[in-house]
Each structure stands twice: as structure tokens, then as C-alpha cells.
């Protein structure tokens, strides 16, 4: 690549990264609505957001991601009820992860699919941490949308190999988790089994090493954090620890840094 083409490539990457980051803040604001309403079986489109303290609808000027929370110093404009710092944190997390995923997939047609995955994993993790469920209302639509978006990416890139691999990997991950679910009922919920289908699909798009690495990282995170929680006495040995957030973190680790991690691992074989 010439230095001119290289510069254009960099500018395009930077542009897509910044746009995705800003877009992520807005998506994060929507995810806050999803995280609150989906486990409570409420509609995610109406009514518009209202203060949980005084029920006043939140004005558009008070609904700007992160900025509004900072200006209002985390309180409702009407009644002064504190607004959890979780809201701006989810928005910032979504913005940062959208920017990171966009930087990684700036020149791939699979970018929209991976942004959908990112948003879904943030919502699923937050809900699983609080309610110990992985809602079908998120998993099914995201699963269907992902198949369509990845098929479209394969069509545009005129290469169906990753798509075939992603379907096989989704089935393989689902089967593996289903067997774990059968082997230890109560250990792993069926929500995790359904989620593994989606994780397998995206990791499979990237390659088989990513499937193994991403799922293994999920188990590793779960085991380490689980042991730490038991040691510091925050959780009993028999108490339930949600597994979704760890699986999500393992997958995102390999979506973002898989290339480096897989190369690093292969370096050992030489
Ligand atoms: Zn209020």
C-alpha cells in the first residue's frame, strides 16, 4: 500500500471509529431503557422515559447521553430523586465498545452485525447480573438479525466460507452448552445455552481458534471471579453466580483482541 492510500485508510478508520463511538452513546441510552423494561415485561418503545421517583416524563434536553446526567449531577430536575450512576456508565461503556469494535471492523461488511452483538451483550450482561435471567425477548431477535446481517456481509464480501463456519460453530457451541446443561442442571441455565448459539456464531465468523479461545475465556473469567467472590465471602459455594456476563466478556475479548491472542498462542507451537 502506498503512503497516500495508507493515509486514506487511516482517516477512514478514524472517522468510522469516532462516528461509531458517538452513536454508541445514543445506543447506550436506549440500552438503559431495555435493561430496565425488558425484565419487567414493559414495552421498550412507549411510554417515553420517566423519572422512577416522580413519574415526570424526561424532557429531550435532559435525555442527552452522559451530558445530562453530569449537568443535573445525577438528580431528577423535577423532584431531585437521585439517578443511578449506572445510566451514564452504560452509555460510556457502549460508546467505548462501539468505537473499539468499529476500529477493529472498520473495513469489513460484518461491522453492523458485530455492533448488534456488542449492544446485545451489554444489555444481556446487565440484566443477568441483576435478575439472573437472559431474556428470550433479546436473544431471539438478536439471533435472527445476526444471521441476516452476517449473510449480507458474506454476500457483499463474496466469500461464504466465514458464514458456513459461523453456522457450524453456532451449532457446535449450542450442543456443547446443552450437554453441560444436561450434565449439571441448575449449574447452567438454558438462557446461557441459547446465548452460546449467538456467541458461537460470531466467534465462528472469525475462525475456529476464536471459538475455542472466546468460550474458554468466558469459563476462565467465571471461574476466577467466582472463586474470588467465595473467598471474600460475598457469595456462598451454592449461591448462583450469573454466567452470561462472563461468557459475554470472553467473547468480546476475542472479538477485539483475538488476532493478537491467537498469534501469541500459536507462537508457543514453534
Ligand atoms: Zn423525579
GROMACS .gro file of C-alpha atoms and ligand atoms in nm:
model
  271
    1UNK     CA    1   0.000   0.000   0.000
    2UNK     CA    2   0.137   0.347  -0.092
    3UNK     CA    3   0.165   0.611   0.178
    4UNK     CA    4  -0.126   0.806   0.023
    5UNK     CA    5  -0.357   0.503   0.024
    6UNK     CA    6  -0.238   0.421   0.374
    7UNK     CA    7  -0.331   0.771   0.494
    8UNK     CA    8  -0.679   0.744   0.340
    9UNK     CA    9  -0.719   0.403   0.504
   10UNK     CA   10  -0.626   0.553   0.844
   11UNK     CA   11  -0.855   0.855   0.805
   12UNK     CA   12  -1.148   0.631   0.709
   13UNK     CA   13  -1.078   0.405   1.010
   14UNK     CA   14  -1.062   0.705   1.244
   15UNK     CA   15  -1.382   0.854   1.100
   16UNK     CA   16  -1.578   0.529   1.137
   17UNK     CA   17  -1.441   0.483   1.491
   18UNK     CA   18  -1.547   0.831   1.606
   19UNK     CA   19  -1.893   0.809   1.444
   20UNK     CA   20  -1.950   0.464   1.600
   21UNK     CA   21  -1.836   0.593   1.941
   22UNK     CA   22  -2.086   0.881   1.938
   23UNK     CA   23  -2.358   0.652   1.802
   24UNK     CA   24  -2.270   0.410   2.086
   25UNK     CA   25  -2.351   0.677   2.348
   26UNK     CA   26  -2.701   0.711   2.200
   27UNK     CA   27  -2.744   0.333   2.172
   28UNK     CA   28  -2.630   0.306   2.536
   29UNK     CA   29  -2.911   0.542   2.634
   30UNK     CA   30  -3.157   0.306   2.458
   31UNK     CA   31  -2.995   0.004   2.629
   32UNK     CA   32  -3.070   0.165   2.967
   33UNK     CA   33  -3.438   0.156   2.871
   34UNK     CA   34  -3.406  -0.208   2.755
   35UNK     CA   35  -3.221  -0.310   3.076
   36UNK     CA   36  -3.489  -0.156   3.294
   37UNK     CA   37  -3.802  -0.256   3.100
   38UNK     CA   38  -3.741  -0.597   2.940
   39UNK     CA   39  -3.710  -0.792   3.270
   40UNK     CA   40  -4.025  -0.608   3.390
   41UNK     CA   41  -4.215  -0.710   3.072
   42UNK     CA   42  -4.277  -0.347   2.973
   43UNK     CA   43  -4.280  -0.208   2.619
   44UNK     CA   44  -3.945  -0.064   2.510
   45UNK     CA   45  -4.098   0.192   2.273
   46UNK     CA   46  -4.364   0.361   2.484
   47UNK     CA   47  -4.430   0.541   2.704
   48UNK     CA   48  -4.122   0.764   2.686
   49UNK     CA   49  -3.873   0.755   2.973
   50UNK     CA   50  -3.997   0.893   3.303
   51UNK     CA   51  -3.841   0.955   3.643
   52UNK     CA   52  -3.881   0.647   3.867
   53UNK     CA   53  -3.932   0.885   4.163
   54UNK     CA   54  -4.199   1.130   4.046
   55UNK     CA   55  -4.308   0.979   3.711
   56UNK     CA   56  -4.243   1.305   3.523
   57UNK     CA   57  -4.155   1.231   3.157
   58UNK     CA   58  -3.789   1.312   3.092
   59UNK     CA   59  -3.751   1.611   2.857
   60UNK     CA   60  -3.540   1.570   2.546
   61UNK     CA   61  -3.281   1.823   2.674
   62UNK     CA   62  -3.242   1.608   2.990
   63UNK     CA   63  -3.201   1.291   2.785
   64UNK     CA   64  -2.862   1.362   2.624
   65UNK     CA   65  -2.631   1.066   2.699
   66UNK     CA   66  -2.383   1.127   2.985
   67UNK     CA   67  -2.402   1.510   2.945
   68UNK     CA   68  -2.750   1.545   3.101
   69UNK     CA   69  -2.655   1.328   3.396
   70UNK     CA   70  -2.347   1.544   3.459
   71UNK     CA   71  -2.540   1.874   3.426
   72UNK     CA   72  -2.813   1.752   3.662
   73UNK     CA   73  -2.544   1.599   3.888
   74UNK     CA   74  -2.732   1.270   3.893
   75UNK     CA   75  -3.067   1.403   4.017
   76UNK     CA   76  -3.414   1.439   3.863
   77UNK     CA   77  -3.478   1.802   3.754
   78UNK     CA   78  -3.830   1.787   3.892
   79UNK     CA   79  -3.815   1.603   4.227
   80UNK     CA   80  -3.442   1.578   4.300
   81UNK     CA   81  -3.454   1.199   4.327
   82UNK     CA   82  -3.103   1.056   4.268
   83UNK     CA   83  -3.049   0.895   3.926
   84UNK     CA   84  -2.815   0.594   3.940
   85UNK     CA   85  -2.463   0.637   3.802
   86UNK     CA   86  -2.535   0.310   3.621
   87UNK     CA   87  -2.709   0.510   3.344
   88UNK     CA   88  -2.409   0.719   3.230
   89UNK     CA   89  -2.177   0.421   3.290
   90UNK     CA   90  -2.378   0.200   3.049
   91UNK     CA   91  -2.371   0.486   2.794
   92UNK     CA   92  -1.993   0.530   2.826
   93UNK     CA   93  -1.932   0.154   2.810
   94UNK     CA   94  -2.144   0.126   2.495
   95UNK     CA   95  -1.967   0.425   2.336
   96UNK     CA   96  -1.619   0.286   2.413
   97UNK     CA   97  -1.701  -0.068   2.295
   98UNK     CA   98  -1.870   0.059   1.976
   99UNK     CA   99  -1.558   0.265   1.899
  100UNK     CA  100  -1.330  -0.033   1.967
  101UNK     CA  101  -1.538  -0.273   1.754
  102UNK     CA  102  -1.556  -0.012   1.475
  103UNK     CA  103  -1.177   0.034   1.481
  104UNK     CA  104  -1.138  -0.344   1.451
  105UNK     CA  105  -1.402  -0.394   1.175
  106UNK     CA  106  -1.383  -0.053   1.000
  107UNK     CA  107  -1.310  -0.221   0.665
  108UNK     CA  108  -1.541  -0.521   0.698
  109UNK     CA  109  -1.907  -0.555   0.598
  110UNK     CA  110  -1.951  -0.754   0.920
  111UNK     CA  111  -1.927  -0.432   1.126
  112UNK     CA  112  -2.307  -0.380   1.164
  113UNK     CA  113  -2.351  -0.739   1.284
  114UNK     CA  114  -2.073  -0.702   1.542
  115UNK     CA  115  -2.223  -0.373   1.668
  116UNK     CA  116  -2.557  -0.553   1.718
  117UNK     CA  117  -2.371  -0.826   1.910
  118UNK     CA  118  -2.196  -0.564   2.128
  119UNK     CA  119  -2.519  -0.383   2.218
  120UNK     CA  120  -2.695  -0.714   2.289
  121UNK     CA  121  -2.417  -0.841   2.516
  122UNK     CA  122  -2.418  -0.519   2.723
  123UNK     CA  123  -2.797  -0.542   2.778
  124UNK     CA  124  -2.787  -0.918   2.845
  125UNK     CA  125  -2.499  -0.886   3.095
  126UNK     CA  126  -2.663  -0.602   3.289
  127UNK     CA  127  -2.997  -0.789   3.308
  128UNK     CA  128  -2.834  -1.122   3.402
  129UNK     CA  129  -2.630  -0.955   3.681
  130UNK     CA  130  -2.944  -0.805   3.834
  131UNK     CA  131  -3.218  -1.059   3.761
  132UNK     CA  132  -3.031  -1.386   3.683
  133UNK     CA  133  -3.212  -1.424   3.351
  134UNK     CA  134  -3.114  -1.395   2.985
  135UNK     CA  135  -3.438  -1.275   2.823
  136UNK     CA  136  -3.564  -1.452   2.511
  137UNK     CA  137  -3.703  -1.112   2.406
  138UNK     CA  138  -3.342  -1.009   2.341
  139UNK     CA  139  -3.179  -1.340   2.240
  140UNK     CA  140  -3.425  -1.437   1.963
  141UNK     CA  141  -3.444  -1.106   1.771
  142UNK     CA  142  -3.066  -1.062   1.802
  143UNK     CA  143  -3.009  -1.419   1.682
  144UNK     CA  144  -3.227  -1.370   1.371
  145UNK     CA  145  -3.082  -1.025   1.297
  146UNK     CA  146  -2.728  -1.160   1.328
  147UNK     CA  147  -2.787  -1.445   1.080
  148UNK     CA  148  -2.930  -1.196   0.827
  149UNK     CA  149  -2.654  -0.935   0.880
  150UNK     CA  150  -2.372  -1.192   0.860
  151UNK     CA  151  -2.526  -1.348   0.545
  152UNK     CA  152  -2.541  -0.999   0.394
  153UNK     CA  153  -2.176  -0.940   0.489
  154UNK     CA  154  -2.080  -1.272   0.321
  155UNK     CA  155  -2.274  -1.168   0.010
  156UNK     CA  156  -2.106  -0.826  -0.010
  157UNK     CA  157  -1.760  -0.969   0.057
  158UNK     CA  158  -1.829  -1.251  -0.193
  159UNK     CA  159  -1.691  -1.508   0.047
  160UNK     CA  160  -1.929  -1.758   0.206
  161UNK     CA  161  -1.661  -1.950   0.397
  162UNK     CA  162  -1.690  -1.747   0.722
  163UNK     CA  163  -2.070  -1.772   0.707
  164UNK     CA  164  -2.065  -2.150   0.675
  165UNK     CA  165  -1.815  -2.171   0.958
  166UNK     CA  166  -2.027  -1.941   1.176
  167UNK     CA  167  -2.336  -2.164   1.140
  168UNK     CA  168  -2.132  -2.476   1.224
  169UNK     CA  169  -1.969  -2.300   1.522
  170UNK     CA  170  -2.309  -2.181   1.648
  171UNK     CA  171  -2.440  -2.541   1.640
  172UNK     CA  172  -2.119  -2.674   1.800
  173UNK     CA  173  -2.130  -2.418   2.084
  174UNK     CA  174  -2.503  -2.478   2.138
  175UNK     CA  175  -2.452  -2.857   2.153
  176UNK     CA  176  -2.159  -2.824   2.395
  177UNK     CA  177  -2.353  -2.593   2.630
  178UNK     CA  178  -2.665  -2.807   2.602
  179UNK     CA  179  -2.464  -3.111   2.716
  180UNK     CA  180  -2.321  -2.908   3.007
  181UNK     CA  181  -2.675  -2.802   3.095
  182UNK     CA  182  -2.787  -3.168   3.095
  183UNK     CA  183  -2.481  -3.279   3.294
  184UNK     CA  184  -2.528  -3.017   3.566
  185UNK     CA  185  -2.887  -2.890   3.577
  186UNK     CA  186  -2.906  -2.575   3.784
  187UNK     CA  187  -2.540  -2.506   3.715
  188UNK     CA  188  -2.604  -2.350   3.379
  189UNK     CA  189  -2.941  -2.206   3.282
  190UNK     CA  190  -3.098  -2.263   2.942
  191UNK     CA  191  -3.054  -1.889   2.878
  192UNK     CA  192  -2.678  -1.950   2.868
  193UNK     CA  193  -2.732  -2.238   2.621
  194UNK     CA  194  -2.931  -2.013   2.385
  195UNK     CA  195  -2.675  -1.733   2.424
  196UNK     CA  196  -2.393  -1.973   2.332
  197UNK     CA  197  -2.552  -2.016   1.987
  198UNK     CA  198  -2.506  -1.644   1.917
  199UNK     CA  199  -2.154  -1.633   2.067
  200UNK     CA  200  -2.050  -1.938   1.864
  201UNK     CA  201  -2.186  -1.773   1.550
  202UNK     CA  202  -1.981  -1.453   1.586
  203UNK     CA  203  -1.664  -1.625   1.707
  204UNK     CA  204  -1.707  -1.875   1.421
  205UNK     CA  205  -1.716  -1.590   1.170
  206UNK     CA  206  -1.364  -1.502   1.287
  207UNK     CA  207  -1.225  -1.860   1.299
  208UNK     CA  208  -1.226  -2.185   1.495
  209UNK     CA  209  -0.940  -2.071   1.722
  210UNK     CA  210  -1.159  -1.775   1.822
  211UNK     CA  211  -1.447  -2.007   1.912
  212UNK     CA  212  -1.225  -2.212   2.144
  213UNK     CA  213  -1.048  -1.904   2.284
  214UNK     CA  214  -1.358  -1.690   2.336
  215UNK     CA  215  -1.561  -1.962   2.512
  216UNK     CA  216  -1.261  -2.073   2.718
  217UNK     CA  217  -1.200  -1.711   2.825
  218UNK     CA  218  -1.563  -1.695   2.940
  219UNK     CA  219  -1.521  -2.004   3.161
  220UNK     CA  220  -1.188  -1.870   3.290
  221UNK     CA  221  -1.336  -1.531   3.388
  222UNK     CA  222  -1.631  -1.705   3.554
  223UNK     CA  223  -1.407  -1.944   3.750
  224UNK     CA  224  -1.166  -1.671   3.865
  225UNK     CA  225  -1.433  -1.417   3.967
  226UNK     CA  226  -1.648  -1.694   4.120
  227UNK     CA  227  -1.358  -1.810   4.338
  228UNK     CA  228  -1.271  -1.454   4.438
  229UNK     CA  229  -1.635  -1.390   4.542
  230UNK     CA  230  -1.639  -1.710   4.751
  231UNK     CA  231  -1.300  -1.630   4.913
  232UNK     CA  232  -1.401  -1.276   5.009
  233UNK     CA  233  -1.731  -1.417   5.136
  234UNK     CA  234  -1.960  -1.228   4.901
  235UNK     CA  235  -2.114  -1.550   4.767
  236UNK     CA  236  -2.165  -1.891   4.918
  237UNK     CA  237  -2.044  -2.201   4.733
  238UNK     CA  238  -2.402  -2.293   4.645
  239UNK     CA  239  -2.521  -1.943   4.560
  240UNK     CA  240  -2.594  -1.867   4.200
  241UNK     CA  241  -2.346  -1.657   4.005
  242UNK     CA  242  -2.475  -1.532   3.669
  243UNK     CA  243  -2.267  -1.678   3.385
  244UNK     CA  244  -2.389  -1.457   3.098
  245UNK     CA  245  -2.163  -1.158   3.173
  246UNK     CA  246  -1.852  -1.381   3.180
  247UNK     CA  247  -1.941  -1.550   2.850
  248UNK     CA  248  -2.005  -1.205   2.702
  249UNK     CA  249  -1.669  -1.074   2.830
  250UNK     CA  250  -1.483  -1.381   2.697
  251UNK     CA  251  -1.639  -1.337   2.353
  252UNK     CA  252  -1.569  -0.961   2.343
  253UNK     CA  253  -1.207  -1.029   2.443
  254UNK     CA  254  -1.162  -1.246   2.133
  255UNK     CA  255  -1.368  -1.017   1.908
  256UNK     CA  256  -1.138  -0.726   1.994
  257UNK     CA  257  -0.800  -0.889   2.069
  258UNK     CA  258  -0.842  -1.239   1.921
  259UNK     CA  259  -0.591  -1.183   1.642
  260UNK     CA  260  -0.312  -1.096   1.887
  261UNK     CA  261  -0.413  -1.370   2.132
  262UNK     CA  262  -0.434  -1.642   1.866
  263UNK     CA  263  -0.096  -1.541   1.719
  264UNK     CA  264   0.056  -1.531   2.068
  265UNK     CA  265  -0.080  -1.882   2.137
  266UNK     CA  266   0.046  -2.019   1.803
  267UNK     CA  267   0.391  -1.876   1.889
  268UNK     CA  268   0.418  -2.147   2.158
  269UNK     CA  269   0.395  -2.422   1.897
  270UNK     CA  270   0.710  -2.313   1.717
  271LIG    ZN1  271  -3.837   1.293   3.954
   0.00000   0.00000   0.00000
